[in-house]
Amino acid sequence: MDREAVKRLLKDVAGPQITFVDHENWVSFSCVFARWKHARGGDTRPSAGISLDNNIYNCQACHSKYSMIGFLRELGRHTGKDYQEHIDSLDDGEFGGGLLVWGQKTKAEDPMPQPLDASTRVRAGRARVG
């Protein structure tokens, strides 16, 4: 996600009152989990941010760290709101729509993994031939 997409998503899920501080590779803001995870129940300075390099949410104060999908799931758990539409759009855009739902089987047209050659053995994390 680019900077503007991150800001649009945050305004949509955290509210239009959220303010941002732009850094080279980060969008910083007050932690959206502060009322649940910060000792004083608030965040008066931007302790959280989303990395524009890898789209990871990170808060320096409460040590919350999530992928964007994990962030939305955790926020939904605390607020009781359903962010599945946002999660689906991240899945389509960020991962090409290829993520499976828990318990869902792969598509029949997906190629089966090739078995290892009989002479290849794995021992202590290293492949050995012979």
Steps between C-alpha positions, in 0.01 A plus 500: 500500500620847428488793743161632388339153506626447856353835607163428334479160668589642843249785471234247405565259787631735773294808418550825311651670808823299475802717418815387326868584512677407178849355511707372211384136521230526770162650566486572875194568717370443852448131576149385420530232771591750775174475693545124529876449506668816637545534877328840511236412241612763252777603266567874494786477251540293186636175639371279219562481131472296186811421301462585134771247417322191631155621618557405864319677786731563795446688828807591703297554818293181528722288273212399274625375165274367225475451128226720356256208501599413857459865597144507365412171671638621833321834470176318422550277804523808724232714337253227408490635144527289187792601278473200265436723197830677565677168560364367170620809313847461652498134401411593140747784470787397719506125447319458168191340655678171551462456874297199608232511764569276800386148417460575128667252269719602212347526155504186288696682231782587742807292410596232747844542659765277346634224726863510599743283311549170687872572535436829681473486877451786742702486818547776757357761266732423209423309184750224430541294188615142517 
